[in-house]
Tab-separated table of C-alpha atoms and ligand atoms in Angstrom:
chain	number	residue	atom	x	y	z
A	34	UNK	CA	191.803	-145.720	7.025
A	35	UNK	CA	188.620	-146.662	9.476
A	36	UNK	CA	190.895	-146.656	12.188
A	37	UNK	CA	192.665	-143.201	11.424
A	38	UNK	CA	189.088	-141.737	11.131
A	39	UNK	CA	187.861	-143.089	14.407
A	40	UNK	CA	191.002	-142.408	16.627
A	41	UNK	CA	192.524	-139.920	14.698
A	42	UNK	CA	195.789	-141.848	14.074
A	43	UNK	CA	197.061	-144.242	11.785
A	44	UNK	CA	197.255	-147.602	12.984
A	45	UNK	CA	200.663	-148.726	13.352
A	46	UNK	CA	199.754	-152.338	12.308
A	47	UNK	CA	201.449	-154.274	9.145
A	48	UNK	CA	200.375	-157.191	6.944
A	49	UNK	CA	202.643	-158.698	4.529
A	50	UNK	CA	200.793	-159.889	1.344
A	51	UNK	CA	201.661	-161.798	-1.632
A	52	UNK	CA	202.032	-159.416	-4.829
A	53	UNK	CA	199.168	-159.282	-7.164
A	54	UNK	CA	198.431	-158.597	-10.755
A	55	UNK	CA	195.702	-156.559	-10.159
A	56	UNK	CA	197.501	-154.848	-7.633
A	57	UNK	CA	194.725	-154.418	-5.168
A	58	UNK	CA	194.955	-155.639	-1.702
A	59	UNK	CA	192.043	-156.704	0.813
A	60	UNK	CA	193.160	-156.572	4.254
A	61	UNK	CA	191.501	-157.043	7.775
A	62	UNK	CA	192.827	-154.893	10.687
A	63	UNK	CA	192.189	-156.050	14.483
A	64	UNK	CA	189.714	-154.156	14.981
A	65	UNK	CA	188.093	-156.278	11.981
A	66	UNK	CA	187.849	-153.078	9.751
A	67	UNK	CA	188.346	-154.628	5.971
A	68	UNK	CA	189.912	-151.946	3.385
A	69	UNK	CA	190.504	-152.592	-0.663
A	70	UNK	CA	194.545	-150.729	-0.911
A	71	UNK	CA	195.114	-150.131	-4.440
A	72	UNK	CA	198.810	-149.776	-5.679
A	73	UNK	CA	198.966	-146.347	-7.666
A	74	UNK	CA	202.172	-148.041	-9.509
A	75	UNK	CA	201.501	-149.269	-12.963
A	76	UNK	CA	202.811	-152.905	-14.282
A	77	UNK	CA	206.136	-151.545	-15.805
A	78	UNK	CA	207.219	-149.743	-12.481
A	79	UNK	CA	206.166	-152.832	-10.579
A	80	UNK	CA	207.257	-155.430	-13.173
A	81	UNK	CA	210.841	-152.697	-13.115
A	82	UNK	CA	211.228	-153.880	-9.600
A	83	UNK	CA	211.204	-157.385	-9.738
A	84	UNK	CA	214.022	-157.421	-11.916
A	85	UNK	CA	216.115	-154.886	-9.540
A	86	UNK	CA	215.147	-156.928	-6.806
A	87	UNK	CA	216.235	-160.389	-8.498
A	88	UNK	CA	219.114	-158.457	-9.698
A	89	UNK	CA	220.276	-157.869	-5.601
A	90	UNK	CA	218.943	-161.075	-5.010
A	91	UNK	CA	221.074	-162.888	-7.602
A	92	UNK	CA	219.069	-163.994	-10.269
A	93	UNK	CA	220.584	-161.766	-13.610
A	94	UNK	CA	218.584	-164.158	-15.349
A	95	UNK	CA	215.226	-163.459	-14.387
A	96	UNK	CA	216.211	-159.444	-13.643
A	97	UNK	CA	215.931	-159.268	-17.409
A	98	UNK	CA	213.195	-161.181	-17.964
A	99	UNK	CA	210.918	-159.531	-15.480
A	100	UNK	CA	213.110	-155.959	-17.489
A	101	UNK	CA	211.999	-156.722	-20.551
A	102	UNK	CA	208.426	-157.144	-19.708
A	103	UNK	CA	208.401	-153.472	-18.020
A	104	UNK	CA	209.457	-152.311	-20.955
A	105	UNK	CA	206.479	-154.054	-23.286
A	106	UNK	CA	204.172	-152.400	-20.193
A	107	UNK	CA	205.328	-149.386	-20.584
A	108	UNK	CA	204.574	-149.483	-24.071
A	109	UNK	CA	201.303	-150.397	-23.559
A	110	UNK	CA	200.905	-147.471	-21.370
A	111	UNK	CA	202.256	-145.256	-23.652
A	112	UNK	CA	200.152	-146.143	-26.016
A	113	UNK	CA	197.162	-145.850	-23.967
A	114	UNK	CA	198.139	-142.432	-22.879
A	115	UNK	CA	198.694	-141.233	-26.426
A	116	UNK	CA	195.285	-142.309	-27.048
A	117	UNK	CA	193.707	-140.649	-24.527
A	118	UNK	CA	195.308	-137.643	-25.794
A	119	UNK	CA	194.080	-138.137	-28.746
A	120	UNK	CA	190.543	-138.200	-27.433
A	121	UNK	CA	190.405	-141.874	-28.265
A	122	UNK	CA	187.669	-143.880	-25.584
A	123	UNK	CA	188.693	-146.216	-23.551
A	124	UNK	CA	186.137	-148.503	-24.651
A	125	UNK	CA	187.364	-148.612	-28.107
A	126	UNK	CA	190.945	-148.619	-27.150
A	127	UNK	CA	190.323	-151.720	-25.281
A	128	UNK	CA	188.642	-153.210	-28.575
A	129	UNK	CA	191.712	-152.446	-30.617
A	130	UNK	CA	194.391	-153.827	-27.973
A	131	UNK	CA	192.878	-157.094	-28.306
A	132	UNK	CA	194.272	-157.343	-31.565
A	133	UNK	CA	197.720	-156.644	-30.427
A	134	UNK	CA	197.411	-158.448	-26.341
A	135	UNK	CA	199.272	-161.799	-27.381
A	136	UNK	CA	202.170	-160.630	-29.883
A	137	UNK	CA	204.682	-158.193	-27.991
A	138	UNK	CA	205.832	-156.947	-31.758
A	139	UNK	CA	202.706	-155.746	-32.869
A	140	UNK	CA	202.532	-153.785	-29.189
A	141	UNK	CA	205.800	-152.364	-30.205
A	142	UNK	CA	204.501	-151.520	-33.604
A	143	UNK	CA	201.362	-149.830	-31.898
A	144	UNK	CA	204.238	-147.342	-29.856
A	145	UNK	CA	206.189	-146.466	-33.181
A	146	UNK	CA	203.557	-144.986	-35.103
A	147	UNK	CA	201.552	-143.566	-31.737
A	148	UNK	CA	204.748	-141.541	-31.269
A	149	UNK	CA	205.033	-140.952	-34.640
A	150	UNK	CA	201.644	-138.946	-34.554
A	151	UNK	CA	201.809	-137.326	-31.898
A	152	UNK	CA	205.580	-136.015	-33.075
A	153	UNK	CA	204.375	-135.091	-36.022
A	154	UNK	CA	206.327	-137.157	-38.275
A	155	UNK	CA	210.123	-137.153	-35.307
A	156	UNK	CA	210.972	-140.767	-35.174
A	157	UNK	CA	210.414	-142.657	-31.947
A	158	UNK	CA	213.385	-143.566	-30.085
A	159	UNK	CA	214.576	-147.447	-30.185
A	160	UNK	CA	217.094	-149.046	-28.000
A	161	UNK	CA	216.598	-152.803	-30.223
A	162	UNK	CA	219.924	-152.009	-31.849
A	163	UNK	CA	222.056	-150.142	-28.974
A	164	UNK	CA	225.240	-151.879	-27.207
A	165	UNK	CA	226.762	-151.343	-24.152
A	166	UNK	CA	230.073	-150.839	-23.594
A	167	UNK	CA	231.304	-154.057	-22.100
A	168	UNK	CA	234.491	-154.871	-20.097
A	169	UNK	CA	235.858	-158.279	-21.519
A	170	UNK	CA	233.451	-158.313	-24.842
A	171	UNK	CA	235.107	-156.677	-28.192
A	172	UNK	CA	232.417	-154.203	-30.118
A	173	UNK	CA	231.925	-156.981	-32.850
A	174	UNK	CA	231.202	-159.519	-30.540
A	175	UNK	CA	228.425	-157.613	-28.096
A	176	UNK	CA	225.145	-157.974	-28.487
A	177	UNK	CA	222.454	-155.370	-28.879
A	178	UNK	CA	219.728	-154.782	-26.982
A	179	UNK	CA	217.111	-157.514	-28.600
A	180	UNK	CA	219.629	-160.090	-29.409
A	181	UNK	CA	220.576	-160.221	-25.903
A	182	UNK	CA	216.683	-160.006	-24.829
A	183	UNK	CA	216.188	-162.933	-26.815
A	184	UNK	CA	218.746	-164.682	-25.928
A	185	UNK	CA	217.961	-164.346	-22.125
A	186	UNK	CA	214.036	-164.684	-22.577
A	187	UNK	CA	214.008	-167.553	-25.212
A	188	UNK	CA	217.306	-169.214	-25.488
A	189	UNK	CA	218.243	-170.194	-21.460
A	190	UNK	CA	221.073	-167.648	-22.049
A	191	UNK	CA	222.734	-167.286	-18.311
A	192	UNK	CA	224.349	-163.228	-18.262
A	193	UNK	CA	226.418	-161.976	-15.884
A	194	UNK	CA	226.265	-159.218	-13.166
A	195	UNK	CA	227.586	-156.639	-14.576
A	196	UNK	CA	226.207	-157.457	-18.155
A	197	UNK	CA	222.714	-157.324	-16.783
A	198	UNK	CA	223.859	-153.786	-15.424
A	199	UNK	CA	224.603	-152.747	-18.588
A	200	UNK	CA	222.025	-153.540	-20.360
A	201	UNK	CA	219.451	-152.672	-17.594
A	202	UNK	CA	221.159	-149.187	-17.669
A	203	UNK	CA	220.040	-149.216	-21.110
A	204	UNK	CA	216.405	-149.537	-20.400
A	205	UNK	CA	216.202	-148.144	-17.110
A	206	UNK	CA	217.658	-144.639	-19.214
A	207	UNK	CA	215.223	-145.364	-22.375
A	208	UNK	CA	212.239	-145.535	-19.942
A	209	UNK	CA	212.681	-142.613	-17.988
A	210	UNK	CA	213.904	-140.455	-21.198
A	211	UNK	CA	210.265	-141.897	-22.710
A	212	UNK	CA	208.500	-140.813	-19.469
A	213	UNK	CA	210.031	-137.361	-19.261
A	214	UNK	CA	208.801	-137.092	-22.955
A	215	UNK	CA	204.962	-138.176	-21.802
A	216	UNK	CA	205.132	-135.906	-18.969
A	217	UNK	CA	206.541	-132.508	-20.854
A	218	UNK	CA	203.688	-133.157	-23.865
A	219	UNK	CA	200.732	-135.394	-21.939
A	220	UNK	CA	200.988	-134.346	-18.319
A	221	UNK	CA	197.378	-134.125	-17.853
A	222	UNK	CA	196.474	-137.320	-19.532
A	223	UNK	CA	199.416	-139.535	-17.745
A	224	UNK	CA	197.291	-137.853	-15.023
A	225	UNK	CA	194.005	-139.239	-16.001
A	226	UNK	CA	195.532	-142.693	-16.566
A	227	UNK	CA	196.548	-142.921	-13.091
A	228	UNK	CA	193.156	-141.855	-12.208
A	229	UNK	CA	191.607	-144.440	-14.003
A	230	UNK	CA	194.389	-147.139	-12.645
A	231	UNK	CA	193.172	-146.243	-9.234
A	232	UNK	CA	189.819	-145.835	-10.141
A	233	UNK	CA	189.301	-149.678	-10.575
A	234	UNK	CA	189.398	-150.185	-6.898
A	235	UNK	CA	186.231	-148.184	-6.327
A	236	UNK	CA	184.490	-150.244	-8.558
A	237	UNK	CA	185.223	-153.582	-7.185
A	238	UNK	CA	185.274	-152.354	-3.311
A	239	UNK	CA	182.065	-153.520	-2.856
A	240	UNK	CA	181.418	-151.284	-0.140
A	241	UNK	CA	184.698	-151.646	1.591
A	242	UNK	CA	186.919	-148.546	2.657
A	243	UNK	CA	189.596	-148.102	-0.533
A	244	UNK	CA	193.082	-146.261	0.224
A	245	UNK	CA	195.509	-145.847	-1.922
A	246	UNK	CA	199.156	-146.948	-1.506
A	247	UNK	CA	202.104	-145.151	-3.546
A	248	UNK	CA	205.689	-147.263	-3.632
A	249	UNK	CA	208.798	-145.491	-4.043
A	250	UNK	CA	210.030	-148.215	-7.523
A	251	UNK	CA	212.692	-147.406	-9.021
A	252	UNK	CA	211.075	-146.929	-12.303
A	253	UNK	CA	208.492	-144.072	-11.078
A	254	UNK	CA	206.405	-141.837	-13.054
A	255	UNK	CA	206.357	-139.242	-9.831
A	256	UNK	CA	210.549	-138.899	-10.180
A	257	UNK	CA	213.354	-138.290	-11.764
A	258	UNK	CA	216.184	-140.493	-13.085
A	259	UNK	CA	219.256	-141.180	-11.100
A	260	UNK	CA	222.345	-141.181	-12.881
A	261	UNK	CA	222.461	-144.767	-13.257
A	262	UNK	CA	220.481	-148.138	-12.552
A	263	UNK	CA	223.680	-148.955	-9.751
A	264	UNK	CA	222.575	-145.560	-8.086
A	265	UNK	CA	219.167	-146.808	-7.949
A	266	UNK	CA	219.859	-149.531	-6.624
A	267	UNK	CA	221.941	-148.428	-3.746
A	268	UNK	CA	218.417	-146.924	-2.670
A	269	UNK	CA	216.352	-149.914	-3.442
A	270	UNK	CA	219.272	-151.638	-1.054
A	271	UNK	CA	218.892	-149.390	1.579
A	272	UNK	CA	214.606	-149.269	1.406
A	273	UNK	CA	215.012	-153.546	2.204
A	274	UNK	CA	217.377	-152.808	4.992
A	275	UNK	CA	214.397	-150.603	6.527
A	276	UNK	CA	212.133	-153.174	6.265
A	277	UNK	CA	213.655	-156.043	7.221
A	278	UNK	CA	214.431	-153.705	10.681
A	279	UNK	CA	210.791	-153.129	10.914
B	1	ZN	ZN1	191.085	-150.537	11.642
């Protein structure tokens, strides 16, 4: 940013950095300028594209693991979102999610009945019980949804390609029918969580320059759905290709 203010064009220079959980990034340029980036993307979208990435990398396994822990994110930001809605502080928000941070069923449990309320009374939609509609597997014999969760996350359970496909189309469809649903009735405040997201950067810039940095995931609360997770994945396929040429 210093040098695009002092020679009136960006600086064509790149760093590569390791990924972070707090998603903000320090970074010196060579003409020893230091700026804080903060990632606009929330956990789930980020957490969303480590498991489409191991998914092209090869690792089914560990595509649903880092899947399934979008999806508890994007709970959590639903819930948070709702809240602030619902004119609920931050402050005491934070209070109460400490009471839910270590057991992923009581976070689920805390999106139910938000939804609930703010439905007035329509029941939340659930994807624990849905199957996919698998090639070799008879009906009887496919798991839904949580069973195979489980069975990947706790029980060394190795799936295949193309069941991880089907079951990441289930999710990748649940959380974008689940954002479109935050965006039509809480626009504003899905608005003011970002604000806050990025607003964390300012407070621990300690006087260095912040910018903020906006990734095209997959799972992305500024677009729309493609028709499936393959078709988002032919563009997360192509994205790599740019970089690597880069
Ligand atoms: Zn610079």
């Amino acid at each position: 940013m210093q040098c695009f203010q002092e020679q009136l064009e960006p600086s064509s220079e790149f760093q590569s950095v390791e990924i972070r959980d707090d998603g903000l990034y320090s970074s010196t340029c060579n003409k020893g300028h230091t700026t804080l980036t903060v990632v606009q993307q929330q956990k789930f979208e980020i957490l969303f594209e480590f498991g489409a990435m191991a998914l092209l990398d090869g690792y089914p396994r560990e595509a649903i693991t880092s899947i399934a822990a979008s999806l508890e994110r994007f709970y959590e930001f639903y819930i948070t979102v709702t809240c602030m809605k619902h004119n609920i502080e931050l402050v005491n928000l934070e209070k109460t999610w400490k009471h839910v941070s270590a057991q992923s069923e009581r976070q689920f449990g805390g999106y139910l009945f938000t939804y609930l309320v703010d439905h007035q009374g329509s029941e939340p939609p659930v994807i624990d019980n849905d199957k996919p509609n698998l090639l070799d597997t008879s009906r009887g014999n496919t798991k839904n949804w949580k069973e195979f969760r489980n069975a990947v996350v706790h029980k060394g359970y190795i799936p295949s390609v193309n069941d991880t496909l089907a079951y990441g189309n289930i999710v990748y469809h649940h959380l974008y029918d689940l954002i479109k649903d935050l965006k039509d009735r809480s626009g504003n405040f899905v608005q003011k969580a970002t604000f806050h997201h990025i607003a964390r950067a300012h407070e621990a810039a300690n006087g260095k320059v912040v910018s903020t940095m906006i990734l095209p995931t997959i799972i992305n609360l500024e677009q729309k759905p493609l028709e499936s997770l393959e078709k988002a994945l032919d563009t997360l396929k192509c994205r790599h290709r740019h970089i690597m040429h880069m």
